[in-house]
Amino acid sequence: MNPYNYLYLAALLFTIGAVGVVVRRNAIVVFMCIELMLNAANLTLVTFSRINGTLDGQVVAFFTMVVAACEVVVGLAIIVTIYRSRRSASVDDASLLKR
Amino acid sequence: MTTSTSLGYLIALPLAGSIILLLAGRKADKWGHLLATALSASSFGLGLYQLSQMLRLEPEERAFTQKLFSWISVGTFNVDAGLLLDQLSICFVLLITGVGTLIHIYSISYMSHDRDRRRFFAYLNLFIAAMLLLVLGDSYLNLYVGWEGVGLASYLLIGFWNQKPAYATASKKAFVMNRIGDMGLSFAIMIAFATLGTVTFAGVKEASESASTATLTGIGIMLLIAAAGKSAQFPLQAWLGDAMAGPTPVSALIHAATMVTAGVYLITRSNFIFDAAPTAQLLVVIVGAVTLIFGALIGTAKDDIKKALAASTMSQIGYMTLAAGLGPAGYAIAIMHLLTHGFFKAGMFLGAGSVMHGMKDQVNMRRYGALGKFMPITFVTFGLGYLAIIGVPPFAGFYSKDLIIETAFNAGGVKGILLGSMTLFGAILTAFYMTRVMVLTFTSPERWEEDQHPHESPILMWLPMVVLAIGSVTTGYLFTRGDALVHWLEPVFGEHGEHTELLPHKVVSALAITAVIIGASIALVKYQFSEVDAEAPNKVSILTRLARKDLLQDSFNESVFMRPGQVLTRWLVKGDDNVVDGTVRLVGRTALGAGAELRRTQTGFARSYSALILIGALVLIAGIWVITQ
């Protein structure tokens, strides 16, 4: 199968993620979109690794997964705390730093 | 020329004294004045030792030199910190340290109630050290260091009681006016360096023989400005009257006997320049003649005893400057008058201090009277100084002033007659104002304010006055016996050329004595034999009114220099505010405005930030793509 298809898929996933981050208000959904973008990047890395016949890209993909796991832990904790104190998970409401 | 190794100690002793007293602080309050007096006295002793060394040598070998260290060495230009003690300097060294020591002794008692007496003695020692450096320096640059040093000491001592704003202003005035003179001296040094390539006295003397008259005239005029500033000569005379704000011993030492004569020293030391620059020399004579009349006129109307004496000092230094401007015939006579004046004027100032001490610091002579009975020693010593200054034979001033009048008449032609008449007129005025001081203070009826109990001063105060009075009686005779001083100074000033005698010596003496009698009689009639008001009368002639206002010297300076100066500074301040500060403010405002505009992009919405990041990343990628394609 043509490996370039994976790249197209990755681009599609990334676009969906990016648009989701920009347009959605719910913090959980924004968070999921970020994960989507990260995984799109992972898919790209693995695909290029395959095209070039080296393992570098796959190694980096593992790194990305570890970082993404940490990010989920910290990010979800923050979102839950904000939800508890404000009774809302909308990112537009959390604009306190501006004032 | 003989080299010596001990000249440096002359300066080092009092300098060490001032440093110790200033650094030791309150700890030295108990013994500071004694140390200062002892160091000044040992400097005097060292001066006497140097004199005895000199007397053992032939006249031509009597100049000692000492190189302290190499000061400036740039290419071919070398200045050593060197000292030169010759027949001229030794006169000054002995005057400075001798009179200085007497005044130290006097001040122990005079300043005994002042809580800052230690600081006062520290400044006195600093002054002695600086003045010795001034007269001992072997180049104009070394002299300049001492010149500034005495200016500093004078400033500190005039403003010694600077808790009174008027006194602080007086010290500032003296400092600023002296600065004009100092500028003249620095210009003289620069011209000498630029054209002659050297600044040592010996070097300039040698180079001046082949230098152009224009150069020497330039140096001479600049030196004259310097001398006018330091010696309170016209047109830079206005500071001396206000300088009387300082404690009286300071007026005696600095503003009568020594520092103010530094200008005369400078002119006589530079005799080779003035001899070769007739224009500059003529200006010296004019400045001297104008000042001698100017000071004497002011003296006639002053009711403040110290200011009357200050005006008299100005006038007497005018005599010296005039003599110094008369060329080789006059230099030695100028120095002679300087030395005799040092004795009698210092003595009279100390006498005035003694009177003030007994009269609760009253300085208004209209509030004195009949003090002779209560202060016999002050009366006698002041009286001897008085007889000396007006020129009664055989007191010191008679000899020296008589010689100046004679030399002025013998200057030749119309100039001689004019100068001679001016000096004679000055003598009448001197006799008048000094008799006035004498009569108002000591012999006329009492006009005291209430609660005055005049009394004689303690021994530490009258002893120096007695010594100075003895000096005012004897020095004139000693200096002129066999032309002793003139011959002593010949190696420095050169041979005394023969003059066409306009008037024989006896006629001049007779004229001078007549002048004294005229002046003194007028004063006696006006103040001894008629009622004197305790308040200065208001209905007086315009001349008296002018003299009371110091012949408008301050008004002139204010309207011609001070006010335009203020206007100039105000414009400069405006320029600074608008141009310099404006630029700085503009930079600040630009940054501030840019910040305010850019702050609008910070909306606080996470989604708009992420959108911006996305757009930025896309733009970046697009840019890279465009470039790589």
XYZ file of C-alpha atoms in Angstrom:
728
model
C 0.000 0.000 0.000
C 1.195 3.488 -0.818
C 2.686 4.923 2.384
C 1.722 8.441 1.329
C -1.881 7.626 2.185
C -0.874 7.555 5.818
C 0.427 11.070 5.429
C -2.855 12.247 3.971
C -4.675 10.619 6.854
C -2.338 12.303 9.338
C -2.922 15.700 7.692
C -6.665 15.140 7.892
C -6.495 14.166 11.561
C -4.287 17.177 12.336
C -6.678 19.552 10.591
C -9.656 18.111 12.467
C -7.710 18.535 15.730
C -6.612 22.094 14.957
C -10.080 23.215 13.934
C -11.483 21.555 17.050
C -9.079 23.450 19.316
C -10.027 26.757 17.717
C -13.784 26.334 17.524
C -14.845 24.211 20.515
C -15.482 25.739 23.952
C -15.552 22.630 26.074
C -12.152 22.096 27.654
C -12.430 18.295 27.489
C -13.132 18.390 23.746
C -10.290 20.861 23.187
C -8.104 18.466 25.084
C -9.132 15.544 22.940
C -8.444 17.575 19.824
C -4.939 18.276 21.091
C -4.466 14.515 21.526
C -5.688 14.044 18.006
C -3.070 16.482 16.705
C -0.343 14.740 18.682
C -1.329 11.381 17.271
C -1.437 12.832 13.774
C 2.123 13.918 14.325
C 3.000 10.425 15.607
C 1.509 8.845 12.554
C 3.591 11.156 10.358
C 6.743 10.246 12.233
C 6.126 6.539 11.910
C 5.256 6.911 8.214
C 8.471 8.790 7.452
C 10.366 6.194 9.430
C 8.905 3.562 7.223
C 9.581 5.500 4.010
C 13.216 6.141 4.928
C 13.806 2.682 6.383
C 15.240 3.991 9.676
C 14.011 3.675 13.249
C 14.536 7.294 14.332
C 10.946 8.397 13.732
C 9.537 5.453 15.680
C 11.781 6.246 18.639
C 10.566 9.840 18.638
C 6.948 8.575 18.491
C 7.501 6.774 21.753
C 8.780 9.952 23.297
C 5.672 11.762 22.097
C 3.471 9.133 23.672
C 5.195 9.522 27.050
C 4.890 13.304 26.898
C 1.244 13.028 25.852
C 0.508 10.730 28.798
C 2.075 13.222 31.241
C 0.149 16.032 29.620
C -3.117 14.192 30.005
C -2.452 13.648 33.706
C -1.650 17.305 34.408
C -4.213 18.723 31.962
C -7.119 16.651 33.215
C -6.248 17.506 36.813
C -6.368 21.213 35.951
C -9.616 20.877 34.054
C -11.238 18.966 36.896
C -10.106 21.583 39.428
C -11.405 24.418 37.290
C -14.705 22.600 36.857
C -15.027 22.110 40.598
C -14.453 25.751 41.413
C -16.340 27.324 38.543
C -18.923 24.710 37.680
C -18.003 25.074 34.004
C -15.491 23.548 31.672
C -15.671 26.313 29.071
C -12.289 27.687 28.046
C -13.822 31.098 27.309
C -14.828 31.535 30.936
C -11.262 30.979 32.133
C -9.907 34.383 31.078
C -9.037 35.707 34.551
C -5.414 36.622 33.666
C -6.622 39.291 31.318
C -8.108 41.354 34.166
C 72.181 77.503 43.025
C 72.624 75.076 45.870
C 70.605 71.937 46.341
C 68.992 71.342 49.662
C 67.135 68.422 51.196
C 65.209 70.095 53.965
C 62.916 72.522 52.133
C 60.125 69.979 51.897
C 59.786 69.874 55.687
C 58.797 73.553 55.734
C 55.588 72.560 53.955
C 55.257 69.031 55.313
C 55.037 70.070 58.976
C 51.913 72.264 58.800
C 50.383 69.972 56.186
C 50.787 67.016 58.537
C 49.209 69.128 61.267
C 46.117 69.858 59.243
C 45.738 66.227 58.154
C 46.117 64.929 61.707
C 43.643 67.439 63.122
C 41.059 66.778 60.420
C 41.321 62.999 60.652
C 41.599 62.694 64.427
C 38.191 64.310 64.884
C 36.866 65.179 68.298
C 39.631 63.173 69.959
C 42.036 65.979 69.120
C 39.916 68.727 70.626
C 42.042 68.929 73.750
C 45.469 69.194 72.171
C 44.790 70.040 68.503
C 45.429 73.758 68.805
C 48.711 73.156 70.647
C 49.928 70.735 67.974
C 48.999 73.152 65.200
C 50.781 76.037 66.898
C 53.854 73.915 67.595
C 54.070 72.759 63.976
C 53.680 76.281 62.659
C 56.382 77.454 65.076
C 58.728 74.653 64.037
C 58.192 75.628 60.426
C 59.219 79.149 61.428
C 62.271 77.748 63.179
C 63.182 75.828 60.046
C 62.799 79.046 58.050
C 65.224 80.818 60.384
C 67.665 77.939 59.977
C 67.433 78.260 56.194
C 68.092 81.994 56.518
C 71.206 81.319 58.574
C 72.343 78.846 55.907
C 71.808 81.501 53.258
C 73.719 84.152 55.116
C 76.779 81.921 55.119
C 76.878 81.802 51.332
C 77.771 84.359 48.679
C 74.762 86.377 47.395
C 74.754 84.579 44.025
C 74.646 81.129 45.631
C 71.845 81.888 48.053
C 69.130 80.117 46.072
C 68.345 76.612 47.290
C 66.524 74.125 45.129
C 65.078 70.744 45.911
C 63.473 68.245 43.560
C 60.737 66.401 45.411
C 59.592 64.067 42.648
C 58.919 64.002 38.932
C 55.351 65.200 38.574
C 54.412 65.300 34.883
C 56.500 63.714 32.189
C 55.030 63.707 28.692
C 57.409 63.544 25.769
C 59.668 66.557 25.971
C 57.479 68.264 28.563
C 58.668 67.653 32.094
C 57.473 69.228 35.282
C 59.093 68.299 38.550
C 57.510 69.010 41.869
C 60.439 71.177 42.839
C 61.035 73.818 45.455
C 63.044 76.984 45.189
C 64.081 79.040 48.173
C 65.805 82.245 47.229
C 66.120 85.707 48.716
C 62.560 86.576 47.710
C 60.930 83.369 48.973
C 62.677 83.497 52.328
C 61.101 86.896 53.054
C 57.706 85.346 52.476
C 58.516 82.137 54.333
C 59.484 84.085 57.429
C 56.488 86.414 57.149
C 54.036 83.544 56.661
C 55.368 81.288 59.376
C 56.274 84.118 61.774
C 53.039 86.076 61.597
C 51.232 82.762 61.165
C 52.607 81.395 64.427
C 51.725 84.592 66.292
C 48.187 84.342 64.969
C 48.009 80.679 65.958
C 48.894 81.725 69.499
C 46.328 84.518 69.424
C 43.639 82.168 68.122
C 44.139 79.710 70.997
C 42.580 82.321 73.214
C 40.340 84.051 70.676
C 38.666 80.820 69.579
C 38.684 79.161 73.010
C 34.895 79.275 73.311
C 34.254 77.910 69.842
C 33.428 74.222 69.805
C 35.074 73.827 66.418
C 38.416 75.264 67.454
C 40.258 72.130 66.293
C 38.809 72.412 62.808
C 39.795 76.083 62.765
C 43.403 75.214 63.561
C 43.377 72.450 60.978
C 42.385 74.993 58.318
C 44.982 77.482 59.567
C 47.696 74.858 59.209
C 46.375 73.922 55.791
C 46.612 77.554 54.817
C 50.209 77.854 56.057
C 51.194 74.751 54.093
C 49.487 75.936 50.892
C 50.926 79.430 51.164
C 54.420 78.039 51.687
C 53.983 75.869 48.611
C 52.872 78.965 46.713
C 56.037 80.901 47.543
C 58.385 77.913 47.388
C 57.260 76.331 44.108
C 59.925 76.530 41.440
C 57.507 76.646 38.520
C 54.237 78.349 37.710
C 52.495 74.981 37.906
C 53.733 74.305 41.432
C 52.808 77.831 42.384
C 49.361 77.157 40.964
C 48.843 74.238 43.342
C 49.625 76.455 46.309
C 47.546 79.231 44.774
C 44.483 76.990 44.710
C 45.325 75.660 48.150
C 45.261 79.093 49.752
C 42.028 79.845 47.887
C 40.508 76.725 49.414
C 41.761 77.573 52.911
C 40.466 81.117 52.513
C 37.060 79.792 51.437
C 36.876 77.388 54.359
C 37.903 80.032 56.870
C 35.690 82.876 55.609
C 32.784 80.508 55.854
C 33.983 79.039 59.142
C 30.773 80.142 60.820
C 28.704 79.015 57.873
C 25.639 78.476 60.034
C 24.970 82.135 59.223
C 23.802 82.257 55.605
C 25.393 85.683 55.010
C 28.799 84.308 55.984
C 28.389 81.273 53.756
C 27.486 83.611 50.899
C 30.561 85.736 51.615
C 32.809 82.699 51.349
C 31.179 81.689 48.099
C 31.593 85.197 46.736
C 35.297 85.180 47.594
C 35.701 81.778 45.999
C 33.912 82.661 42.783
C 35.716 85.980 42.317
C 39.032 84.293 42.997
C 38.172 81.786 40.309
C 38.286 84.541 37.692
C 41.810 85.327 38.803
C 42.734 81.639 38.833
C 41.553 81.403 35.256
C 44.011 84.175 34.396
C 46.824 82.232 36.018
C 45.938 79.040 34.174
C 45.838 80.953 30.890
C 49.243 82.452 31.657
C 50.605 78.953 32.260
C 49.031 77.670 29.035
C 50.466 80.529 26.979
C 53.877 79.999 28.551
C 53.720 76.294 27.783
C 52.452 76.747 24.226
C 54.937 79.433 23.200
C 57.941 78.974 25.468
C 57.615 75.225 26.085
C 58.413 75.439 29.767
C 56.719 76.564 32.956
C 59.579 76.757 35.442
C 60.621 80.210 36.595
C 64.194 79.641 35.456
C 63.064 78.205 32.121
C 60.590 81.001 31.392
C 63.172 83.605 32.346
C 65.659 82.113 29.906
C 63.071 81.701 27.136
C 61.622 85.169 27.651
C 64.835 86.739 26.386
C 64.113 85.483 22.892
C 60.314 85.530 23.029
C 58.174 88.068 21.202
C 56.797 91.062 23.079
C 53.236 90.057 22.166
C 53.629 86.680 23.907
C 55.100 88.238 27.001
C 52.390 90.909 27.073
C 49.763 88.168 26.893
C 51.354 86.238 29.755
C 51.802 89.467 31.703
C 48.175 90.520 31.381
C 46.975 87.061 32.396
C 49.289 87.139 35.407
C 47.918 90.566 36.277
C 44.347 89.202 36.225
C 45.493 86.407 38.521
C 47.143 88.890 40.855
C 44.072 91.138 40.829
C 41.839 88.235 41.844
C 44.000 87.001 44.687
C 45.073 90.423 45.931
C 41.647 92.074 45.688
C 42.809 94.603 43.118
C 40.571 96.535 40.766
C 38.419 95.229 39.028
C 38.247 91.995 41.084
C 38.291 93.681 44.482
C 34.697 93.221 45.602
C 35.207 90.029 47.638
C 37.606 91.366 50.245
C 35.106 93.416 52.252
C 32.759 90.462 52.587
C 35.645 88.173 53.451
C 35.657 89.870 56.849
C 32.868 87.435 57.757
C 35.607 85.037 58.822
C 36.969 85.000 62.369
C 39.271 87.981 62.998
C 42.544 85.997 63.189
C 41.757 84.795 59.668
C 41.296 88.361 58.477
C 44.636 89.208 60.053
C 46.577 86.303 58.597
C 44.950 85.586 55.256
C 43.168 88.755 54.257
C 45.788 91.229 55.447
C 49.264 89.837 55.932
C 49.815 86.909 53.601
C 47.376 85.467 51.093
C 46.216 88.730 49.580
C 49.831 89.660 48.967
C 50.282 86.573 46.784
C 49.438 88.686 43.745
C 52.313 91.026 44.505
C 54.554 87.998 44.904
C 53.423 86.680 41.522
C 54.185 89.964 39.776
C 57.565 90.445 41.427
C 58.450 86.795 40.834
C 57.633 87.279 37.133
C 59.696 90.473 36.936
C 61.498 89.242 33.812
C 58.166 89.034 31.978
C 56.936 92.470 32.999
C 60.310 94.098 32.301
C 60.065 92.873 28.722
C 56.365 93.755 28.291
C 55.887 97.497 28.880
C 52.148 97.401 28.133
C 51.500 94.787 30.798
C 53.692 96.709 33.195
C 51.758 99.909 32.560
C 48.519 98.037 33.262
C 49.975 96.844 36.562
C 50.678 100.454 37.537
C 47.189 101.559 36.520
C 45.530 98.729 38.456
C 47.634 99.556 41.490
C 46.930 103.288 41.320
C 43.185 102.843 40.812
C 42.939 100.335 43.648
C 44.919 102.436 46.071
C 42.522 105.355 45.669
C 39.462 103.081 45.395
C 40.217 101.221 48.612
C 41.085 104.385 50.488
C 37.817 106.051 49.460
C 35.817 103.067 50.664
C 37.781 103.114 53.886
C 36.744 106.662 54.663
C 33.055 105.792 54.988
C 32.990 102.348 56.609
C 31.670 102.118 60.163
C 32.466 98.416 60.558
C 35.999 98.346 61.983
C 36.962 95.193 60.095
C 35.590 96.471 56.812
C 37.459 99.749 57.260
C 40.648 97.767 57.795
C 39.814 95.563 54.793
C 39.414 98.623 52.592
C 42.718 99.833 53.926
C 44.327 96.496 53.038
C 43.020 96.821 49.506
C 44.474 100.295 49.269
C 47.865 99.306 50.723
C 48.140 96.371 48.321
C 47.363 98.916 45.632
C 50.521 100.704 46.743
C 52.476 97.481 46.451
C 51.075 96.670 43.015
C 51.868 100.181 41.852
C 55.431 99.808 43.091
C 55.718 96.384 41.443
C 54.605 97.963 38.173
C 57.378 100.530 38.281
C 59.968 98.036 37.145
C 63.326 97.156 38.680
C 63.292 100.246 40.893
C 60.014 99.192 42.456
C 60.117 95.407 43.010
C 62.170 95.486 46.177
C 60.161 98.419 47.508
C 56.918 96.590 46.859
C 58.253 93.658 48.861
C 59.405 96.013 51.606
C 55.973 97.576 51.910
C 54.459 94.104 51.810
C 56.562 93.013 54.769
C 56.007 96.125 56.873
C 52.309 96.015 55.996
C 52.250 92.388 57.080
C 53.344 93.467 60.530
C 51.243 96.549 61.126
C 48.059 95.393 59.425
C 48.111 91.978 61.113
C 48.733 93.775 64.395
C 45.809 96.116 63.826
C 43.472 93.303 62.852
C 44.415 91.448 66.012
C 43.768 94.693 67.869
C 40.349 94.923 66.251
C 39.733 91.325 67.324
C 40.742 92.243 70.854
C 38.315 95.194 70.821
C 35.525 92.972 69.537
C 36.400 90.423 72.204
C 35.946 93.084 74.882
C 32.824 94.587 73.307
C 30.752 91.429 72.804
C 31.522 91.148 69.078
C 30.338 94.675 68.333
C 31.989 95.809 65.101
C 30.320 99.170 64.585
C 32.842 101.872 65.418
C 30.060 104.336 66.083
C 29.278 102.164 69.088
C 32.852 102.290 70.429
C 34.662 105.197 72.002
C 36.965 105.798 74.956
C 38.270 102.234 74.819
C 41.861 103.422 75.331
C 41.240 103.636 79.050
C 39.917 100.106 79.317
C 42.242 98.337 76.928
C 45.618 99.993 77.370
C 47.677 97.282 75.688
C 45.361 97.018 72.719
C 45.335 100.811 72.503
C 49.129 101.106 72.468
C 49.768 98.225 70.055
C 46.990 99.340 67.719
C 48.303 102.897 67.995
C 51.790 101.835 66.966
C 50.354 100.010 63.977
C 48.315 103.108 63.190
C 51.367 105.353 63.281
C 53.123 102.859 61.031
C 50.386 102.665 58.398
C 49.836 106.384 58.026
C 53.569 106.845 57.685
C 54.795 108.786 60.670
C 58.565 108.649 61.005
C 60.303 106.585 62.320
C 57.652 103.863 62.134
C 57.830 101.118 59.512
C 55.217 102.396 57.090
C 56.959 105.715 56.745
C 60.034 104.147 55.187
C 58.281 101.830 52.811
C 55.509 104.197 51.714
C 57.925 107.079 51.374
C 60.012 104.984 49.014
C 56.952 104.104 46.942
C 55.942 107.765 46.632
C 59.480 108.706 45.712
C 59.783 105.937 43.136
C 56.415 106.925 41.683
C 57.534 110.545 41.259
C 60.764 109.354 39.690
C 58.984 107.172 37.118
C 59.559 110.048 34.729
C 57.481 112.509 32.753
C 53.759 113.068 33.143
C 53.320 109.478 34.323
C 55.641 110.127 37.241
C 53.889 113.307 38.332
C 50.480 111.691 37.996
C 51.440 108.571 39.935
C 53.279 110.578 42.550
C 50.252 112.799 43.127
C 47.988 109.754 43.383
C 50.188 108.097 45.960
C 50.308 111.382 47.906
C 46.531 111.724 47.714
C 46.301 108.118 48.879
C 48.503 109.009 51.818
C 46.131 111.854 52.805
C 43.176 109.465 52.603
C 45.051 106.779 54.548
C 45.846 109.242 57.324
C 42.208 110.352 57.348
C 40.512 106.983 57.539
C 43.011 105.445 59.918
C 42.775 108.428 62.274
C 39.024 108.053 62.055
C 39.251 104.404 63.084
C 41.644 105.252 65.878
C 39.612 108.178 67.229
C 36.216 106.505 66.965
C 37.462 103.412 68.728
C 39.852 104.572 71.391
C 39.805 108.280 72.176
C 36.395 109.853 71.410
C 33.650 109.821 74.097
C 31.724 106.618 74.827
C 28.833 105.677 72.573
C 28.378 102.114 73.795
C 25.252 100.084 73.678
C 23.918 99.124 77.073
C 25.428 96.331 79.097
C 28.976 96.653 77.762
C 31.906 95.975 80.047
C 35.053 96.430 77.966
C 38.139 94.744 79.370
C 41.652 93.981 78.270
C 42.175 90.657 76.497
C 44.146 87.758 78.017
C 47.914 87.492 77.612
C 47.775 84.922 74.799
C 45.986 87.584 72.783
C 47.997 90.652 73.618
C 51.397 88.998 73.406
C 51.218 88.484 69.615
C 49.923 92.040 69.300
C 52.947 93.363 71.196
C 55.337 91.364 69.012
C 53.677 92.640 65.847
C 53.709 96.191 67.211
C 57.457 95.921 67.793
C 57.717 94.772 64.189
C 55.680 97.739 62.988
C 58.048 100.072 64.794
C 61.387 98.599 63.834
C 61.151 96.811 60.481
C 61.122 99.941 58.329
C 64.333 101.188 59.817
C 65.977 97.767 59.652
C 65.043 97.201 56.010
C 66.221 100.583 54.794
C 69.433 100.850 56.809
C 72.068 100.786 54.095
C 69.374 99.674 51.641
C 69.575 96.269 53.301
C 66.466 94.723 51.753
C 67.089 96.180 48.297
C 70.594 94.722 48.227
C 69.375 91.436 49.666
C 66.884 91.072 46.808
C 69.243 92.228 44.064
C 70.162 88.716 42.873
C 66.470 88.082 42.174
C 65.429 91.411 40.686
C 68.634 92.519 39.063
C 70.503 95.761 39.559
C 68.476 98.760 40.500
C 68.848 101.105 37.523
C 69.619 104.773 38.115
C 66.688 107.103 37.817
C 66.397 110.718 36.951
C 65.463 112.301 40.211
C 62.438 114.513 39.830
C 62.293 115.435 43.461
C 65.036 114.967 46.047
C 64.442 112.486 48.824
C 63.963 115.132 51.492
C 61.257 116.977 49.544
C 59.280 113.737 49.057
C 59.517 112.954 52.759
C 58.316 116.440 53.610
C 55.418 116.101 51.169
C 54.467 112.714 52.609
C 54.536 114.002 56.156
C 52.457 117.031 55.131
C 49.936 114.645 53.570
C 49.736 112.688 56.807
C 49.236 115.868 58.830
C 46.487 117.113 56.517
C 44.604 113.796 56.552
C 44.958 113.228 60.269
C 43.927 116.799 61.149
C 40.730 116.610 59.111
C 39.826 113.362 60.845
C 40.659 114.799 64.269
C 38.497 117.869 63.665
C 35.622 115.771 62.376
C 35.648 112.986 64.931
C 37.650 113.965 67.997
C 36.606 117.581 68.418
C 33.005 117.338 67.285
C 30.073 115.168 68.252
C 29.850 111.748 66.574
C 26.444 110.161 66.070
C 25.950 106.672 67.371
C 23.787 105.995 64.334
C 25.252 106.610 60.908
C 23.733 109.899 59.669
C 21.530 109.688 56.616
C 21.922 113.229 55.369
C 25.313 112.812 53.801
C 26.866 113.840 50.543
C 26.524 111.649 47.490
C 30.215 110.762 47.737
C 29.835 109.362 51.245
C 26.820 107.440 50.170
C 28.769 105.977 47.256
C 31.689 105.072 49.487
C 29.373 103.358 51.966
C 28.122 101.224 49.110
C 31.702 100.304 48.199
C 31.599 102.698 45.223
C 28.852 100.527 43.707
C 31.211 97.616 43.045
C 28.539 95.072 43.907
C 25.795 96.809 41.950
C 28.115 96.963 38.966
C 29.039 93.304 39.184
C 25.429 92.349 39.668
C 24.069 94.312 36.740
C 26.896 93.578 34.309
C 27.822 90.001 35.166
C 25.431 88.385 37.583
C 22.045 89.228 36.021
C 23.054 88.508 32.403
C 24.601 85.315 33.743
C 21.343 84.393 35.372
C 19.447 85.073 32.158
C 21.928 82.924 30.274
C 21.578 80.053 32.717
C 17.822 80.326 32.595
C 17.927 79.957 28.820
C 20.315 77.056 29.101
C 18.016 75.377 31.603
C 15.133 75.890 29.221
C 17.169 74.344 26.422
C 18.052 71.435 28.647
C 14.430 70.925 29.659
C 13.089 71.071 26.147
C 15.770 69.594 23.918
C 17.690 67.113 26.041
C 14.916 66.074 28.388
C 12.436 66.253 25.495
C 14.365 63.634 23.551
C 14.506 61.349 26.543
C 10.811 61.817 27.231
C 9.991 61.123 23.575
C 11.755 57.740 23.711
C 9.854 56.818 26.845
C 6.524 57.906 25.465
C 7.064 55.925 22.246
C 7.680 52.725 24.185
C 4.678 53.423 26.391
C 2.351 54.054 23.422
C 3.544 50.992 21.537
C 2.911 48.897 24.627
C -0.603 50.247 25.022
C -1.418 49.375 21.424
C 0.061 45.910 21.546
C -1.786 45.099 24.780
C -5.029 44.942 22.853
C -3.973 41.649 21.271
C -3.958 40.061 24.745
C -7.656 39.187 24.881
C -7.440 36.467 27.530
C -9.321 33.907 25.353
C -7.338 30.704 25.013
C -9.038 29.918 21.708
C -7.966 33.131 20.065
C -4.388 32.476 21.191
C -4.471 29.028 19.757
C -5.953 30.388 16.535
C -3.135 32.907 16.347
C -0.550 30.202 16.948
C -2.120 28.155 14.174
C -2.175 31.038 11.748
C 1.403 31.891 12.672
C 2.528 28.337 12.085
C 0.710 28.233 8.738
C 2.272 31.500 7.655
C 5.687 30.185 8.663
C 5.212 26.979 6.733
C 3.878 28.852 3.755
C 6.882 31.153 3.910
C 9.322 28.276 4.027
C 7.515 26.590 1.199
C 7.640 29.714 -0.960
C 11.351 30.163 -0.286
C 12.301 26.539 -0.948
C 10.308 26.315 -4.135
